Coordinates of C-alpha atoms in Angstrom, one line a residue:
M239 CA 0.2 0.2 -0.1
T240 CA 1.5 3.3 -1.1
A241 CA 1.5 6.4 1.2
A242 CA -1.7 8.2 -0.8
D243 CA -4.1 5.2 -0.4
R244 CA -3.1 4.8 3.6
M245 CA -3.7 8.6 3.9
L246 CA -6.6 8.2 1.6
D247 CA -7.7 5.0 4.4
R248 CA -7.0 7.2 6.9
Y249 CA -9.5 10.2 5.0
A250 CA -12.3 7.6 4.8
E251 CA -12.1 6.2 8.3
L252 CA -12.9 9.9 9.3
A253 CA -15.4 11.0 7.2
V254 CA -17.1 7.4 8.4
K255 CA -16.4 7.4 12.3
I256 CA -16.2 11.2 13.0
G257 CA -17.9 12.9 9.9
V258 CA -21.3 10.7 9.5
N259 CA -20.2 8.1 12.9
V260 CA -22.4 6.0 10.9
Q261 CA -23.9 3.3 13.1
P262 CA -24.8 -0.6 12.8
G263 CA -27.5 -1.3 10.1
Q264 CA -27.9 2.1 9.2
T265 CA -28.5 3.6 5.3
L266 CA -25.3 6.0 4.5
V267 CA -26.3 8.3 1.4
I268 CA -23.0 10.1 -0.5
N269 CA -23.0 12.7 -2.6
A270 CA -19.9 13.2 -4.8
P271 CA -18.0 14.5 -8.1
L272 CA -17.4 11.7 -10.4
C273 CA -13.7 13.1 -10.0
T274 CA -13.8 11.6 -5.8
A275 CA -14.4 8.0 -7.1
E276 CA -11.4 6.3 -5.3
L277 CA -12.2 8.3 -2.1
V278 CA -15.8 7.5 -2.0
R279 CA -15.0 3.5 -2.7
K280 CA -12.8 3.4 0.4
I281 CA -15.8 5.7 2.3
A282 CA -17.8 2.6 1.2
K283 CA -15.8 0.0 2.5
T284 CA -15.5 1.8 5.2
A285 CA -18.6 2.4 6.4
Y286 CA -19.6 -1.3 5.6
L287 CA -16.9 -2.6 7.8
T288 CA -18.1 -0.5 10.1
G289 CA -21.7 -2.0 10.0
A290 CA -24.3 0.0 7.8
K291 CA -26.4 -1.0 5.5
H292 CA -26.6 0.3 2.0
V293 CA -24.2 2.6 0.5
Y294 CA -26.1 5.0 -1.7
T295 CA -24.2 7.0 -3.9
E296 CA -25.4 10.3 -6.5
W297 CA -23.0 10.9 -8.3
T298 CA -22.4 14.5 -9.7
D299 CA -20.0 16.4 -12.8
D300 CA -19.2 20.2 -12.8
E301 CA -19.1 19.8 -17.3
L302 CA -22.5 18.1 -17.4
T303 CA -23.7 21.2 -14.7
R304 CA -22.2 23.6 -16.9
L305 CA -23.5 22.2 -19.5
Q306 CA -27.1 22.7 -18.2
Y307 CA -26.5 26.3 -17.2
D308 CA -25.1 27.1 -20.4
L309 CA -27.5 25.1 -23.2
A310 CA -30.9 24.5 -20.8
P311 CA -33.8 26.6 -21.7
Y312 CA -34.8 29.3 -18.9
E313 CA -37.6 27.5 -18.0
A314 CA -36.1 24.2 -17.3
L315 CA -33.7 25.8 -14.1
T316 CA -36.5 26.9 -12.2
E317 CA -37.9 23.4 -12.2
Y318 CA -35.9 20.8 -9.3
P319 CA -37.0 17.3 -9.2
M320 CA -39.5 16.3 -6.7
W321 CA -38.5 12.8 -7.1
R322 CA -35.2 13.5 -5.9
A323 CA -36.5 16.0 -3.4
K324 CA -39.0 13.5 -1.4
A325 CA -36.1 10.7 -1.7
Y326 CA -34.1 12.5 0.6
E327 CA -36.6 13.0 2.1
E328 CA -37.4 9.5 2.9
L329 CA -34.2 8.5 3.8
A330 CA -33.9 10.9 6.4
E331 CA -36.7 10.5 7.8
N332 CA -35.8 6.6 7.8
G333 CA -32.3 7.6 9.4
A334 CA -30.2 7.5 7.5
A335 CA -26.8 9.8 7.5
F336 CA -26.1 11.7 4.8
L337 CA -22.1 12.5 3.7
F338 CA -21.6 15.9 1.0
I339 CA -18.2 15.7 -0.7
I340 CA -17.0 19.0 -2.6
A341 CA -14.6 19.4 -5.2
T342 CA -16.1 22.0 -7.4
D343 CA -14.5 24.4 -9.5
P344 CA -14.5 27.8 -7.5
D345 CA -14.4 29.7 -11.2
L346 CA -17.2 26.9 -12.4
L347 CA -19.9 29.3 -13.2
K348 CA -18.3 32.6 -14.6
G349 CA -19.9 34.6 -16.9
V350 CA -23.3 33.0 -16.7
N351 CA -25.9 35.0 -16.5
P352 CA -26.5 35.8 -12.7
E353 CA -30.4 35.6 -13.3
R354 CA -29.6 31.5 -14.4
I355 CA -27.7 30.6 -11.8
A356 CA -30.7 32.9 -9.0
A357 CA -33.3 30.9 -10.7
A358 CA -31.9 27.5 -10.6
D359 CA -29.9 28.0 -7.0
K360 CA -33.7 28.9 -5.7
A361 CA -35.6 26.6 -7.3
M362 CA -32.9 23.7 -5.7
R363 CA -33.1 25.8 -2.1
T364 CA -37.2 25.4 -2.2
A365 CA -37.7 21.8 -3.2
M366 CA -35.3 20.7 -0.8
Y367 CA -36.4 22.7 1.9
T368 CA -37.6 20.0 3.8
F369 CA -34.6 18.2 3.5
R370 CA -32.7 21.3 5.0
N371 CA -34.6 20.7 8.3
Y372 CA -33.5 17.5 9.2
T373 CA -30.3 18.6 8.9
M374 CA -30.4 22.2 10.4
N375 CA -32.7 21.0 13.3
N376 CA -29.3 17.8 14.1
S377 CA -32.8 14.9 13.1
V378 CA -29.7 13.7 11.6
S379 CA -26.3 13.0 11.1
W380 CA -24.4 14.5 8.3
S381 CA -21.0 15.4 7.2
V382 CA -19.5 17.3 4.2
I383 CA -16.2 17.2 3.0
A384 CA -13.4 18.0 0.5
A385 CA -11.5 16.7 -2.0
P386 CA -9.5 17.9 -5.2
S387 CA -10.0 18.3 -8.7
P388 CA -8.0 19.1 -11.1
A389 CA -9.7 22.6 -11.7
W390 CA -9.8 23.6 -8.0
A391 CA -6.4 22.5 -7.8
A392 CA -5.3 24.4 -10.2
K393 CA -7.5 27.5 -8.9
V394 CA -5.4 27.0 -5.4
F395 CA -1.8 26.3 -6.9
P396 CA -1.4 28.5 -9.9
N397 CA 2.4 28.8 -9.9
L398 CA 2.8 25.2 -9.4
P399 CA 3.4 22.4 -12.7
E400 CA -0.1 20.8 -13.9
S401 CA 0.9 17.5 -12.5
E402 CA 1.9 18.1 -9.1
Q403 CA -1.6 20.6 -8.6
V404 CA -3.8 17.7 -7.0
S405 CA -1.6 15.6 -4.8
A406 CA -0.8 19.7 -3.0
L407 CA -4.2 20.3 -2.7
W408 CA -4.8 16.9 -1.2
N409 CA -1.5 17.6 1.2
A410 CA -3.2 20.7 2.6
I411 CA -7.4 19.0 3.0
F412 CA -5.2 16.4 5.1
R413 CA -2.9 18.6 7.0
A414 CA -6.6 21.2 7.7
T415 CA -8.0 18.3 8.5
R416 CA -5.6 16.2 10.8
T417 CA -5.6 13.1 8.8
D418 CA -1.5 13.6 8.5
V419 CA -1.5 12.8 12.5
D420 CA -0.5 8.7 13.0
D421 CA -4.0 8.9 15.1
P422 CA -6.6 11.1 13.4
V423 CA -9.7 10.0 15.1
T424 CA -8.1 10.5 18.2
A425 CA -6.4 13.9 16.9
W426 CA -10.3 14.8 15.9
R427 CA -11.7 14.2 19.7
N428 CA -9.3 15.9 21.0
H429 CA -9.9 19.0 19.5
Q430 CA -13.4 18.1 19.8
A431 CA -13.1 18.8 23.5
A432 CA -11.1 22.0 23.2
L433 CA -13.8 24.0 21.2
N434 CA -16.6 22.3 23.9
E435 CA -14.0 24.4 26.3
K436 CA -15.4 27.8 24.5
V437 CA -18.7 26.9 23.5
T438 CA -18.9 25.8 27.6
Y439 CA -17.4 29.4 28.6
L440 CA -19.6 31.1 26.5
N441 CA -22.7 29.7 27.2
G442 CA -21.7 30.8 30.8
K443 CA -21.3 34.2 29.7
Q444 CA -25.1 34.5 27.5
Y445 CA -23.4 37.8 25.9
R446 CA -26.8 40.4 25.0
C447 CA -24.3 41.5 22.6
L448 CA -20.9 41.1 20.1
H449 CA -18.9 44.4 19.4
F450 CA -16.7 43.5 16.0
K451 CA -13.9 46.4 15.3
A452 CA -11.2 45.7 12.3
P453 CA -10.2 47.8 9.5
G454 CA -13.6 48.3 7.7
T455 CA -15.6 46.2 10.1
D456 CA -17.6 48.5 13.2
L457 CA -20.6 45.7 13.8
S458 CA -22.5 44.7 16.6
V459 CA -24.7 42.0 17.1
Q460 CA -27.4 41.5 19.9
L461 CA -27.9 37.7 20.7
P462 CA -31.3 36.7 21.2
P463 CA -32.0 35.4 24.8
G464 CA -31.6 31.4 25.6
H465 CA -29.3 31.8 23.0
R466 CA -27.0 28.8 22.7
W467 CA -23.3 28.2 21.2
Q468 CA -22.1 25.2 19.6
G469 CA -19.2 23.5 18.4
G470 CA -16.7 20.4 17.5
A471 CA -19.7 17.4 17.2
S472 CA -22.8 17.6 17.1
V473 CA -25.7 15.4 18.7
T474 CA -28.6 14.0 16.8
A475 CA -32.0 13.2 18.4
N476 CA -31.4 9.6 18.8
G477 CA -27.5 10.8 20.6
V478 CA -25.1 10.0 18.1
P479 CA -22.2 12.7 18.3
F480 CA -21.5 13.2 14.3
T481 CA -19.2 16.4 13.3
A482 CA -20.7 18.9 10.0
N483 CA -18.0 20.2 8.4
I484 CA -14.3 18.6 8.4
P485 CA -12.8 20.5 8.9
T486 CA -14.4 22.9 11.9
E487 CA -12.5 25.6 13.7
E488 CA -15.3 27.8 15.2
V489 CA -17.9 27.8 17.9
Y490 CA -21.0 29.6 16.6
T491 CA -24.1 30.8 16.9
A492 CA -27.6 32.7 15.8
P493 CA -28.1 36.5 16.0
L494 CA -30.7 38.2 17.0
K495 CA -32.9 39.1 13.8
D496 CA -32.8 42.4 14.2
G497 CA -30.4 43.5 16.2
V498 CA -27.2 43.7 14.2
N499 CA -26.0 47.3 13.0
G500 CA -23.0 48.5 11.4
V501 CA -20.7 47.4 8.5
V502 CA -18.7 44.4 8.0
S503 CA -16.2 43.9 5.7
S504 CA -15.0 40.4 3.6
T505 CA -11.7 39.5 3.9
M506 CA -11.7 36.8 2.2
P507 CA -13.2 35.9 -1.1
L508 CA -16.3 33.7 -1.5
S509 CA -17.1 31.2 -3.4
H510 CA -20.9 31.0 -4.1
N511 CA -22.5 29.1 -7.0
G512 CA -19.7 29.1 -9.2
N513 CA -18.5 32.3 -8.7
L514 CA -16.2 34.1 -6.9
I515 CA -17.3 37.5 -5.1
E516 CA -14.6 39.6 -3.5
N517 CA -13.7 43.0 -1.3
F518 CA -17.2 43.4 -0.7
T519 CA -18.9 45.0 2.2
L520 CA -22.3 44.9 3.7
R521 CA -24.7 47.5 6.1
F522 CA -27.1 46.7 8.7
E523 CA -30.0 48.5 10.3
R524 CA -31.7 46.9 12.1
G525 CA -30.4 43.5 11.5
R526 CA -31.3 44.2 7.7
I527 CA -28.6 44.5 4.9
V528 CA -29.3 48.1 3.3
E529 CA -26.7 49.0 1.3
V530 CA -23.7 46.4 -0.8
T531 CA -20.7 46.9 -2.8
A532 CA -18.3 44.5 -4.3
E533 CA -14.7 44.3 -6.5
T534 CA -15.9 41.7 -7.9
G535 CA -18.8 39.3 -8.2
F536 CA -21.7 42.3 -6.9
D537 CA -24.8 41.0 -9.0
V538 CA -24.3 37.7 -7.5
L539 CA -24.2 38.5 -5.1
Q540 CA -26.9 40.9 -5.2
K541 CA -29.2 38.0 -6.4
L542 CA -28.3 36.6 -2.9
I543 CA -29.5 38.8 -0.1
E544 CA -32.8 39.1 -3.5
T545 CA -33.6 35.6 -3.1
D546 CA -35.8 36.4 -0.2
E547 CA -36.3 38.4 2.4
G548 CA -34.4 36.5 4.6
S549 CA -31.8 36.7 2.6
R550 CA -31.3 40.2 3.8
Y551 CA -30.4 39.4 6.5
L552 CA -28.0 37.0 9.4
G553 CA -28.8 33.8 10.4
E554 CA -25.4 32.5 12.2
V555 CA -22.2 33.7 13.9
A556 CA -18.9 32.1 14.2
L557 CA -15.9 32.8 16.3
V558 CA -12.4 31.2 14.8
P559 CA -9.3 32.5 15.8
H560 CA -6.6 33.8 13.6
Q561 CA -4.0 31.1 14.5
S562 CA -6.4 28.1 13.4
P563 CA -3.9 25.8 11.4
I564 CA -5.6 26.8 8.4
S565 CA -5.5 30.2 8.6
Q566 CA -1.4 29.6 9.3
S567 CA -1.4 27.6 5.9
N568 CA -1.2 31.4 4.2
L569 CA -3.6 29.3 1.7
I570 CA -7.1 30.9 0.1
F571 CA -8.7 27.6 -0.7
Y572 CA -11.5 29.2 -2.2
N573 CA -13.7 27.3 -0.6
T574 CA -16.1 27.7 1.7
L575 CA -16.3 24.8 3.8
I576 CA -12.1 25.0 4.7
D577 CA -11.6 28.9 4.2
E578 CA -14.7 30.1 6.8
N579 CA -12.3 27.4 9.3
A580 CA -9.3 30.2 8.8
S581 CA -11.9 33.7 9.8
N582 CA -14.5 35.0 12.2
H583 CA -17.7 34.6 9.4
L584 CA -21.4 35.0 9.4
A585 CA -23.8 33.3 7.4
I586 CA -26.7 35.5 5.2
G587 CA -29.8 33.3 5.8
N588 CA -31.0 30.5 7.5
A589 CA -29.9 30.4 11.5
Y590 CA -29.7 26.9 13.2
P591 CA -32.4 26.0 15.6
V592 CA -30.2 24.3 17.7
C593 CA -28.3 27.3 18.5
L594 CA -31.6 28.2 21.1
E595 CA -32.4 26.6 24.2
G596 CA -34.8 23.9 23.6
G597 CA -35.1 25.0 19.9
D598 CA -34.2 21.6 17.9
N599 CA -37.6 20.9 16.8
L600 CA -39.0 24.7 16.3
S601 CA -41.1 25.5 12.7
P602 CA -39.6 28.5 11.4
E603 CA -42.9 30.2 12.5
E604 CA -41.6 29.8 16.3
M605 CA -37.8 30.3 15.5
E606 CA -38.7 34.0 14.2
Q607 CA -41.1 34.3 17.3
R608 CA -37.9 33.7 19.4
G609 CA -35.8 36.6 17.4
L610 CA -34.0 33.6 14.8
N611 CA -33.9 34.9 11.0
T612 CA -35.3 31.7 8.3
S613 CA -34.1 31.8 4.5
L614 CA -33.9 29.7 1.9
M615 CA -30.4 30.5 2.1
H616 CA -27.3 30.3 4.6
V617 CA -24.3 31.0 3.2
D618 CA -21.0 32.0 5.5
F619 CA -18.5 34.6 4.4
M620 CA -15.5 35.2 6.4
I621 CA -14.8 38.2 8.5
G622 CA -12.0 38.0 10.3
S623 CA -8.3 39.1 10.3
A624 CA -5.2 39.7 12.8
E625 CA -6.3 42.7 12.9
M626 CA -10.1 42.0 14.7
D627 CA -10.7 42.6 18.2
I628 CA -14.3 41.5 19.8
D629 CA -16.2 42.3 22.8
G630 CA -19.2 40.8 24.7
E631 CA -21.4 43.2 26.4
L632 CA -23.1 41.0 29.8
A633 CA -26.8 42.1 30.7
D634 CA -25.4 44.9 33.1
G635 CA -23.8 46.8 30.0
T636 CA -20.0 45.8 30.6
R637 CA -18.1 44.8 28.4
E638 CA -15.4 41.8 28.3
P639 CA -12.6 41.3 26.0
I640 CA -13.6 38.0 24.1
F641 CA -10.6 38.2 21.1
R642 CA -7.9 40.7 20.6
N643 CA -5.6 40.9 17.8
G644 CA -7.7 38.3 15.8
N645 CA -7.8 35.4 19.0
W646 CA -8.7 34.1 22.2
A647 CA -8.9 36.7 24.7
F648 CA -9.4 33.8 27.6

């Protein structure tokens, strides 16, 4: 067995045992690009050896996706196969676990009319809304991991020879996910315990507001009564721990929908729907985005926040130290799964109900009543840097340092 095979085996084990945490007799559903077939086979083997009953795989392909956007009639982009949405709902109802592997070219849809992209995205999100609630409520175990594609690797390592780009991105992913250590599963359990310490501290504080200060950012984010910080492993309704994102370096909660005010500036490119949005700012008044700017991708950003009323509000605030391993790699991955774990970030759109005490099974109406945002969207964007300070404001108005110079202050 080669060293590369051993690393892929470790990565597959992480996906199965730490990511979705497959249980005996459970069905595993894998959604993956064709270029990741070797990894998918290893994941399937590991899942079966762990006790999975079924492993179902749904394949995707960047070239077919681009053909659809270039050649399909507009009407086709506004429709989504409901048989697929219903299949995912049925699988979730029966307790399946879901693993999503992403390897998309960050520039896949560059040059496509943003109207077409927005129409297809809204159709998909509308059709998959019920299934998404299974994941956002932690009703099922689910996880997202990354694997290289040639186009993505070329974007991250443009100065390397083409023959070296994919292996370089694999090595970067292995480092970011702790796959390169002797015992990745134990390393992840230790890492999750460290994140839980931050979660416990912040939940004990119950700050009523967070204040973000950095070049181009002066933002206050109120937190709803009874908010809960999350981080590391999540737990399903049946008590099964899982890790929704590999890698993860964040602790996060939900903001009060109408309690966000000020200006925030992005610090990393956002890859959204096959396009890059770069150097953008958002200005908020009473929670609502009232002004946007962007050096690149303005039209895509504008369409994003016009998806529905909730896409003009925030659904997540997440804290990640600048000294995180991914940040210290000095790489931009052009992939939010990894880049968001290098930086403090916010998310436009839907909040996680689990970020409220007793919120696991709240309906959208109940979420709104308790101050959380609801939307078809949930799109993270990065705002952190080595120059960011964050204060937490207590109920009596006292402020305490949470971050100084981009890192934890406690």
